[in-house]
GROMACS .gro file of C-alpha atoms in nm:
model
  248
    1MET     CA    1  -5.576  11.506  14.421
    2THR     CA    2  -5.724  11.899  14.496
    3ASN     CA    3  -5.505  12.182  14.518
    4SER     CA    4  -5.499  12.097  14.890
    5THR     CA    5  -5.668  11.882  15.168
    6GLU     CA    6  -5.730  11.773  15.542
    7LYS     CA    7  -5.722  11.425  15.678
    8ARG     CA    8  -5.733  11.340  16.057
    9ILE     CA    9  -5.631  11.012  16.195
   10TYR     CA   10  -5.640  10.814  16.497
   11ASN     CA   11  -5.477  10.476  16.467
   12PHE     CA   12  -5.081  10.314  16.270
   13ARG     CA   13  -5.289  10.154  16.044
   14GLU     CA   14  -5.500  10.466  15.903
   15LEU     CA   15  -5.182  10.671  15.837
   16HIS     CA   16  -5.036  10.347  15.712
   17GLU     CA   17  -5.274  10.341  15.439
   18THR     CA   18  -5.276  10.729  15.431
   19PHE     CA   19  -4.820  10.708  15.408
   20SER     CA   20  -4.908  10.421  15.171
   21GLU     CA   21  -5.140  10.674  14.879
   22TYR     CA   22  -4.769  10.858  14.886
   23ARG     CA   23  -4.581  10.539  14.748
   24LYS     CA   24  -4.594  10.581  14.392
   25ASP     CA   25  -4.549  10.947  14.290
   26ASN     CA   26  -4.156  11.008  14.463
   27VAL     CA   27  -4.215  11.328  14.410
   28TRP     CA   28  -4.380  11.414  14.743
   29LEU     CA   29  -4.240  11.579  15.053
   30PHE     CA   30  -4.305  11.521  15.380
   31ARG     CA   31  -4.257  11.786  15.747
   32GLY     CA   32  -4.391  11.758  16.053
   33HIS     CA   33  -4.589  12.023  16.316
   34SER     CA   34  -4.543  11.926  16.698
   35ASP     CA   35  -4.887  12.196  16.655
   36SER     CA   36  -5.127  12.155  16.435
   37THR     CA   37  -5.206  12.500  16.380
   38TRP     CA   38  -4.819  12.602  16.370
   39LYS     CA   39  -4.770  12.785  16.017
   40LEU     CA   40  -4.565  12.693  15.692
   41ILE     CA   41  -4.289  12.952  15.763
   42PRO     CA   42  -3.875  12.958  15.847
   43LYS     CA   43  -3.773  12.998  16.205
   44VAL     CA   44  -3.652  13.378  16.082
   45ALA     CA   45  -3.927  13.414  16.016
   46ARG     CA   46  -4.036  13.377  16.377
   47SER     CA   47  -4.076  13.558  16.731
   48PRO     CA   48  -3.779  13.691  16.855
   49TYR     CA   49  -3.626  13.654  16.511
   50ARG     CA   50  -3.523  13.865  16.276
   51GLU     CA   51  -3.584  13.830  15.899
   52ASP     CA   52  -3.496  14.190  15.773
   53ARG     CA   53  -3.129  14.054  15.914
   54ASP     CA   54  -3.089  13.692  15.794
   55LYS     CA   55  -2.831  13.730  15.562
   56ILE     CA   56  -2.546  13.932  15.788
   57PHE     CA   57  -2.642  13.668  16.094
   58PHE     CA   58  -2.602  13.422  15.828
   59ASP     CA   59  -2.302  13.633  15.701
   60SER     CA   60  -2.166  13.639  16.069
   61TRP     CA   61  -2.190  13.256  16.139
   62LYS     CA   62  -2.010  13.175  15.753
   63ARG     CA   63  -1.698  13.326  15.883
   64ARG     CA   64  -1.691  13.154  16.207
   65ALA     CA   65  -1.837  12.818  16.049
   66LYS     CA   66  -1.445  12.798  15.886
   67GLU     CA   67  -1.326  12.722  16.145
   68PHE     CA   68  -1.535  12.361  16.088
   69LEU     CA   69  -1.562  12.348  15.744
   70PRO     CA   70  -1.255  12.480  15.547
   71ASN     CA   71  -1.348  12.327  15.229
   72ILE     CA   72  -1.646  12.428  15.134
   73ASN     CA   73  -1.758  12.802  14.988
   74ASP     CA   74  -2.110  12.720  14.839
   75ASP     CA   75  -2.336  12.906  15.021
   76TRP     CA   76  -2.621  12.680  14.900
   77THR     CA   77  -2.481  12.351  15.102
   78LEU     CA   78  -2.344  12.675  15.389
   79LEU     CA   79  -2.698  12.782  15.461
   80GLY     CA   80  -2.776  12.395  15.404
   81ILE     CA   81  -2.514  12.293  15.718
   82ALA     CA   82  -2.689  12.611  15.900
   83GLN     CA   83  -3.001  12.522  15.923
   84HIS     CA   84  -2.939  12.207  16.013
   85HIS     CA   85  -2.735  12.261  16.295
   86GLY     CA   86  -3.028  12.515  16.463
   87LEU     CA   87  -2.950  12.844  16.245
   88ALA     CA   88  -3.227  13.057  16.168
   89THR     CA   89  -3.259  13.074  15.865
   90ARG     CA   90  -3.478  13.202  15.535
   91LEU     CA   91  -3.505  12.725  15.512
   92LEU     CA   92  -3.818  12.504  15.572
   93ASP     CA   93  -3.654  12.224  15.617
   94TRP     CA   94  -3.899  11.853  15.413
   95THR     CA   95  -3.830  11.514  15.433
   96TYR     CA   96  -3.898  11.210  15.126
   97ASN     CA   97  -3.953  11.017  15.440
   98PRO     CA   98  -4.334  11.024  15.567
   99LEU     CA   99  -4.167  10.852  15.928
  100VAL     CA  100  -3.912  11.123  16.032
  101ALA     CA  101  -4.209  11.390  15.906
  102ALA     CA  102  -4.453  11.147  16.195
  103PHE     CA  103  -4.133  11.187  16.435
  104PHE     CA  104  -4.041  11.556  16.432
  105ALA     CA  105  -4.456  11.567  16.486
  106VAL     CA  106  -4.423  11.339  16.790
  107GLN     CA  107  -4.121  11.352  16.892
  108ASP     CA  108  -4.211  11.583  17.261
  109PHE     CA  109  -4.579  11.476  17.495
  110LYS     CA  110  -4.799  11.742  17.406
  111GLU     CA  111  -5.192  11.774  17.465
  112CYS     CA  112  -5.269  11.897  17.105
  113ASP     CA  113  -5.262  11.755  16.754
  114ALA     CA  114  -4.980  11.734  16.577
  115ALA     CA  115  -4.998  11.783  16.192
  116ILE     CA  116  -4.774  11.635  15.907
  117PHE     CA  117  -4.738  11.795  15.612
  118ALA     CA  118  -4.765  11.653  15.221
  119TYR     CA  119  -4.629  11.898  14.971
  120ARG     CA  120  -4.608  11.796  14.618
  121ASP     CA  121  -4.373  12.077  14.397
  122ALA     CA  122  -4.258  11.883  14.040
  123TYR     CA  123  -3.964  12.165  14.023
  124ASP     CA  124  -3.609  12.254  14.249
  125VAL     CA  125  -3.535  12.555  14.216
  126ASN     CA  126  -3.247  12.648  13.924
  127VAL     CA  127  -2.953  12.802  14.165
  128GLU     CA  128  -2.679  12.905  13.815
  129ASP     CA  129  -3.067  13.159  13.728
  130TYR     CA  130  -2.954  13.332  14.089
  131THR     CA  131  -2.649  13.549  14.181
  132THR     CA  132  -2.725  13.490  14.484
  133LEU     CA  133  -2.924  13.291  14.715
  134PHE     CA  134  -3.094  13.610  14.867
  135ASP     CA  135  -3.253  13.708  14.497
  136VAL     CA  136  -3.513  13.337  14.532
  137GLU     CA  137  -3.846  13.489  14.481
  138GLY     CA  138  -4.151  13.305  14.724
  139ILE     CA  139  -4.112  12.954  14.767
  140GLN     CA  140  -3.909  12.715  14.606
  141LYS     CA  141  -3.813  12.352  14.663
  142PHE     CA  142  -3.427  12.300  14.633
  143LYS     CA  143  -3.198  11.979  14.700
  144PRO     CA  144  -2.867  12.022  14.955
  145ASN     CA  145  -2.584  11.863  14.865
  146ALA     CA  146  -2.502  11.521  15.110
  147SER     CA  147  -2.270  11.804  15.269
  148ALA     CA  148  -2.352  11.660  15.643
  149ARG     CA  149  -2.469  11.365  15.759
  150ARG     CA  150  -2.799  11.476  15.984
  151ILE     CA  151  -2.909  11.589  15.592
  152THR     CA  152  -2.872  11.282  15.493
  153SER     CA  153  -2.994  11.069  15.686
  154GLN     CA  154  -3.308  11.224  15.727
  155GLY     CA  155  -3.397  11.211  15.355
  156GLY     CA  156  -3.355  11.633  15.404
  157ILE     CA  157  -3.465  11.884  15.135
  158PHE     CA  158  -3.573  12.234  15.188
  159THR     CA  159  -3.822  12.538  15.084
  160ILE     CA  160  -3.606  12.861  15.005
  161HIS     CA  161  -3.901  13.170  15.197
  162ASN     CA  162  -3.804  13.500  14.996
  163PRO     CA  163  -3.986  13.711  15.205
  164PRO     CA  164  -3.938  13.477  15.484
  165HIS     CA  165  -4.223  13.603  15.620
  166LEU     CA  166  -4.420  13.433  15.346
  167ASP     CA  167  -4.692  13.076  15.476
  168LEU     CA  168  -4.652  12.776  15.183
  169GLU     CA  169  -5.049  12.724  15.266
  170GLU     CA  170  -5.124  13.064  15.186
  171ASN     CA  171  -4.856  13.085  14.857
  172LEU     CA  172  -4.979  12.751  14.766
  173ARG     CA  173  -4.891  12.802  14.393
  174LYS     CA  174  -5.177  12.606  14.138
  175ASP     CA  175  -4.922  12.352  13.971
  176CYS     CA  176  -4.825  12.242  14.365
  177ASN     CA  177  -5.062  12.051  14.639
  178LEU     CA  178  -5.019  11.997  15.032
  179GLU     CA  179  -5.198  11.762  15.244
  180LYS     CA  180  -5.249  11.831  15.593
  181ILE     CA  181  -5.219  11.429  15.806
  182ILE     CA  182  -5.338  11.604  16.199
  183ILE     CA  183  -5.219  11.368  16.409
  184ASP     CA  184  -5.486  11.335  16.694
  185LYS     CA  185  -5.362  11.501  17.019
  186SER     CA  186  -5.529  11.113  17.167
  187TYR     CA  187  -5.273  10.913  16.980
  188ARG     CA  188  -4.948  11.145  16.983
  189ARG     CA  189  -4.804  10.985  17.185
  190GLU     CA  190  -4.837  10.628  17.075
  191LEU     CA  191  -4.724  10.688  16.770
  192ARG     CA  192  -4.379  10.799  16.988
  193PHE     CA  193  -4.380  10.459  17.065
  194GLU     CA  194  -4.437  10.303  16.717
  195LEU     CA  195  -4.243  10.465  16.524
  196ASN     CA  196  -3.940  10.395  16.828
  197HIS     CA  197  -4.048  10.013  16.707
  198TYR     CA  198  -3.982  10.058  16.364
  199GLY     CA  199  -3.648  10.240  16.412
  200ILE     CA  200  -3.733  10.544  16.356
  201ASN     CA  201  -3.600  10.774  16.708
  202ASP     CA  202  -3.302  10.980  16.840
  203VAL     CA  203  -3.070  10.781  16.725
  204THR     CA  204  -3.165  10.690  16.346
  205ILE     CA  205  -3.268  11.055  16.284
  206PHE     CA  206  -2.965  11.257  16.451
  207PRO     CA  207  -2.699  10.962  16.448
  208ASP     CA  208  -2.436  11.111  16.643
  209LEU     CA  209  -2.339  11.147  17.000
  210ASP     CA  210  -2.610  11.396  17.124
  211GLY     CA  211  -2.901  11.106  16.922
  212LEU     CA  212  -2.743  10.849  17.080
  213SER     CA  213  -2.743  11.052  17.401
  214LYS     CA  214  -3.128  11.202  17.282
  215HIS     CA  215  -3.284  10.814  17.278
  216VAL     CA  216  -3.113  10.587  17.596
  217ASN     CA  217  -3.243  10.923  17.827
  218PHE     CA  218  -3.563  10.860  17.580
  219TYR     CA  219  -3.547  10.524  17.773
  220MET     CA  220  -3.502  10.632  18.100
  221GLU     CA  221  -3.837  10.820  18.086
  222ASN     CA  222  -3.998  10.632  17.961
  223LYS     CA  223  -3.905  10.303  18.168
  224ALA     CA  224  -4.281  10.240  18.212
  225PHE     CA  225  -4.372  10.142  17.889
  226TRP     CA  226  -4.163   9.821  17.856
  227SER     CA  227  -4.303   9.671  18.219
  228SER     CA  228  -4.171   9.308  18.177
  229LYS     CA  229  -3.792   9.217  18.249
  230GLU     CA  230  -3.807   9.026  17.953
  231ILE     CA  231  -3.871   9.335  17.699
  232SER     CA  232  -3.643   9.544  17.917
  233ASP     CA  233  -3.344   9.280  17.851
  234LEU     CA  234  -3.372   9.369  17.482
  235GLU     CA  235  -3.477   9.693  17.494
  236GLU     CA  236  -3.106   9.756  17.659
  237ALA     CA  237  -2.936   9.515  17.350
  238ASN     CA  238  -3.081   9.715  17.098
  239LEU     CA  239  -3.001  10.024  17.247
  240GLU     CA  240  -2.585   9.769  17.239
  241GLU     CA  241  -2.682   9.786  16.869
  242GLU     CA  242  -2.726  10.121  16.861
  243VAL     CA  243  -2.398  10.274  17.007
  244GLN     CA  244  -2.253   9.975  16.782
  245LYS     CA  245  -2.399  10.127  16.470
  246LEU     CA  246  -2.216  10.499  16.536
  247TYR     CA  247  -1.863  10.315  16.512
  248ASP     CA  248  -1.934  10.110  16.261
   0.00000   0.00000   0.00000
């Protein structure tokens, strides 16, 4: 494989064939973008956030988060949890599961191409080499502890960027690979429903009441997709099963 490549997908068969190319190497990571033109930079480097003050805001978050996380003191773990709960940080989310990345790519219905990035970096950052996580230079791969259910359910892993505005595409190391899979805009809506059919949806990605509520809303908002009474009854039974899983 070359250092960086790109291909376009129009149907699930093509997507499956593309994903199959990565099965023999479990080092590959995946990330979905709802807009194929978006850069691979962390949230804190995007407007209106302040990358030059992200440590200050993280420290402020930590002080308040102690109420909810009294037994976690490791900054690497806390930053991963903060990222998964929406804080703008210098982390970029990735997953080992390409279908999870596909879900995030087409979760919202938009009139543009979506993208799935496949990234290969054989080396994890050694956290013991740094006094603080803010001393990491360049772009490094960081594997979090399984401290949050959302991180586990999404097969979550991160890249940490310093400075945060470093774009992975433009700063790819020679020993890494990056491939861009374009989901053509004509296919993205259909893929959302196909992923749901295979159990990749809001309630499996976000296994809590927020995810369940989004999942039920998805069915109500797209009820025309399930046209027959027989299919509607089946989907209602599937919803009941998803609710039960939350309490098992």
